[in-house]
Amino acid sequence: MEKNHSTLDDLDFAVLSCLQKDGRMSFTEIAEQLNVSVGTARTRLNRLIEEGIISIVGRVDPDKVGFRAYAHVAVYVRPATLKEHVAQEISTRPEVSFLASTSGDYDLEVDVMCQTNNDLVEFINEISAIDGVYQTKTTLYFKVYKYAQPDLNLLK
């Protein structure tokens, strides 16, 4: 059962906001901050996880762990009927941190994290060989100023 934001209540958003601040926050801390029982906090979080609304992961700073080549790759697909095939192939690559179909000048937007520029070149060469990839344009990220999850307050 897929749930959309209109069916999430204020307590759901409050639990999500707590975890965006600290993904390791305990049920007890969540309950105290939201003035609910520990059982309520546990039940809500478990439901949000079961419904795929949130997953708890550790997010690393790419630069601090050794990814020195962080880039945006615009992928042009011809014929357009191969877009899904190309996206599926690219999505299997471990270097890919973000992949989306776009409505702009290019067909797919890919963010990749590689250890070195040589690794990035190898990645680009490999995806360029996928049937349907017509062209790629790569933009290196020199410095990331903000890397964040969406602000849930925007939905209110």
Short mmCIF file of C-alpha atoms in Angstrom, two decimals:
data_model
loop_
_atom_site.label_atom_id
_atom_site.label_comp_id
_atom_site.label_asym_id
_atom_site.label_seq_id
_atom_site.Cartn_x
_atom_site.Cartn_y
_atom_site.Cartn_z
CA MET A 1 0.00 0.00 0.00
CA GLU A 2 1.61 3.24 -1.13
CA LYS A 3 1.06 6.24 1.11
CA ASN A 4 1.35 9.83 -0.04
CA HIS A 5 2.11 12.92 1.98
CA SER A 6 -1.55 13.90 2.24
CA THR A 7 -2.24 10.80 4.38
CA LEU A 8 0.67 11.42 6.75
CA ASP A 9 -0.44 13.15 9.92
CA ASP A 10 1.38 15.70 12.08
CA LEU A 11 2.86 13.00 14.31
CA ASP A 12 4.28 11.16 11.28
CA PHE A 13 5.95 14.37 10.11
CA ALA A 14 7.25 15.05 13.62
CA VAL A 15 8.81 11.57 13.83
CA LEU A 16 10.39 12.04 10.39
CA SER A 17 11.74 15.46 11.40
CA CYS A 18 13.33 14.02 14.55
CA LEU A 19 15.10 11.37 12.52
CA GLN A 20 16.28 13.86 9.90
CA LYS A 21 18.07 15.70 12.72
CA ASP A 22 19.53 12.50 14.20
CA GLY A 23 18.95 9.16 12.50
CA ARG A 24 20.19 7.37 15.63
CA MET A 25 17.63 9.00 17.92
CA SER A 26 16.11 6.42 20.26
CA PHE A 27 12.41 5.74 20.64
CA THR A 28 12.66 7.21 24.15
CA GLU A 29 14.16 10.47 22.85
CA ILE A 30 11.55 10.72 20.07
CA ALA A 31 8.76 10.09 22.58
CA GLU A 32 10.10 12.75 24.95
CA GLN A 33 10.49 15.35 22.21
CA LEU A 34 7.01 14.70 20.82
CA ASN A 35 5.27 14.16 24.16
CA VAL A 36 3.98 10.70 23.25
CA SER A 37 4.55 7.25 24.71
CA VAL A 38 7.58 5.20 23.72
CA GLY A 39 5.19 2.59 22.29
CA THR A 40 3.55 5.21 20.08
CA ALA A 41 6.94 6.42 18.82
CA ARG A 42 8.03 2.83 18.10
CA THR A 43 4.76 1.94 16.34
CA ARG A 44 4.83 5.07 14.16
CA LEU A 45 8.46 4.64 13.14
CA ASN A 46 8.04 0.94 12.39
CA ARG A 47 4.99 1.71 10.22
CA LEU A 48 6.90 4.44 8.35
CA ILE A 49 9.74 1.98 7.70
CA GLU A 50 7.37 -0.86 6.65
CA GLU A 51 5.57 1.45 4.21
CA GLY A 52 8.88 2.54 2.65
CA ILE A 53 8.41 6.18 3.66
CA ILE A 54 11.73 6.25 5.49
CA SER A 55 14.82 4.09 5.64
CA ILE A 56 17.51 4.61 8.23
CA VAL A 57 20.97 4.85 6.66
CA GLY A 58 24.30 6.44 7.48
CA ARG A 59 25.17 9.20 5.04
CA VAL A 60 28.87 9.78 4.47
CA ASP A 61 30.67 12.89 3.29
CA PRO A 62 32.04 11.73 -0.10
CA ASP A 63 35.18 13.85 0.08
CA LYS A 64 36.07 12.78 3.62
CA VAL A 65 35.93 9.08 2.77
CA GLY A 66 37.99 9.30 -0.41
CA PHE A 67 35.70 10.07 -3.34
CA ARG A 68 37.74 12.74 -5.13
CA ALA A 69 35.81 12.76 -8.43
CA TYR A 70 32.17 13.71 -7.80
CA ALA A 71 30.31 14.58 -10.99
CA HIS A 72 27.02 15.22 -12.75
CA VAL A 73 26.62 13.33 -16.03
CA ALA A 74 23.96 14.29 -18.57
CA VAL A 75 23.11 11.29 -20.74
CA TYR A 76 21.50 11.62 -24.16
CA VAL A 77 19.67 8.50 -25.37
CA ARG A 78 18.84 7.70 -29.01
CA PRO A 79 16.38 6.29 -29.86
CA ALA A 80 14.26 7.49 -26.95
CA THR A 81 12.66 4.06 -26.70
CA LEU A 82 15.90 2.81 -25.11
CA LYS A 83 15.76 5.26 -22.18
CA GLU A 84 14.42 2.68 -19.70
CA HIS A 85 17.02 0.12 -20.81
CA VAL A 86 19.84 2.66 -20.43
CA ALA A 87 18.54 3.80 -17.02
CA GLN A 88 18.37 0.21 -15.78
CA GLU A 89 21.93 -0.47 -16.93
CA ILE A 90 23.30 2.71 -15.32
CA SER A 91 21.40 2.08 -12.08
CA THR A 92 23.36 -1.14 -11.49
CA ARG A 93 26.64 0.77 -11.25
CA PRO A 94 27.92 1.26 -7.68
CA GLU A 95 29.35 4.71 -8.54
CA VAL A 96 25.83 6.08 -9.15
CA SER A 97 24.38 8.06 -6.24
CA PHE A 98 21.45 9.63 -8.12
CA LEU A 99 19.70 8.78 -11.38
CA ALA A 100 16.62 10.43 -12.86
CA SER A 101 14.77 10.79 -16.15
CA THR A 102 14.53 14.45 -17.16
CA SER A 103 12.39 16.67 -19.35
CA GLY A 104 15.25 18.94 -20.38
CA ASP A 105 17.84 18.86 -23.13
CA TYR A 106 19.14 15.46 -22.06
CA ASP A 107 17.34 12.26 -21.12
CA LEU A 108 18.98 11.05 -17.92
CA GLU A 109 20.68 12.88 -15.09
CA VAL A 110 23.30 10.89 -13.21
CA ASP A 111 25.37 11.85 -10.17
CA VAL A 112 28.43 9.70 -9.64
CA MET A 113 31.13 9.40 -6.99
CA CYS A 114 34.47 7.96 -8.05
CA GLN A 115 37.76 7.71 -6.20
CA THR A 116 39.80 9.37 -8.92
CA ASN A 117 39.41 11.19 -12.21
CA ASN A 118 40.75 8.05 -13.94
CA ASP A 119 37.91 6.04 -12.36
CA LEU A 120 35.45 8.67 -13.58
CA VAL A 121 36.84 8.45 -17.13
CA GLU A 122 36.48 4.66 -17.00
CA PHE A 123 32.88 5.00 -15.76
CA ILE A 124 32.01 7.44 -18.57
CA ASN A 125 33.60 5.15 -21.16
CA GLU A 126 31.64 2.17 -19.85
CA ILE A 127 28.25 3.90 -19.84
CA SER A 128 28.98 5.41 -23.26
CA ALA A 129 29.20 1.85 -24.58
CA ILE A 130 25.63 1.02 -23.47
CA ASP A 131 23.33 0.47 -26.44
CA GLY A 132 21.29 3.66 -26.84
CA VAL A 133 23.72 6.11 -25.22
CA TYR A 134 24.22 8.75 -27.89
CA GLN A 135 26.25 11.32 -25.96
CA THR A 136 27.29 12.29 -22.43
CA LYS A 137 28.28 15.60 -20.89
CA THR A 138 30.09 15.59 -17.59
CA THR A 139 30.32 18.40 -15.06
CA LEU A 140 32.71 17.95 -12.14
CA TYR A 141 31.61 19.14 -8.72
CA PHE A 142 34.57 21.06 -7.27
CA LYS A 143 32.90 21.82 -3.94
CA VAL A 144 29.48 20.82 -2.57
CA TYR A 145 27.90 23.60 -0.53
CA LYS A 146 24.75 21.78 0.53
CA TYR A 147 23.89 18.10 0.60
CA ALA A 148 20.61 17.55 2.40
CA GLN A 149 17.30 15.78 2.61
CA PRO A 150 14.16 17.77 1.74
CA ASP A 151 12.78 20.10 4.43
CA LEU A 152 9.51 18.48 5.49
CA ASN A 153 8.14 21.87 6.57
CA LEU A 154 7.71 22.68 2.87
CA LEU A 155 4.82 20.19 2.78
CA LYS A 156 2.80 22.02 5.41
#
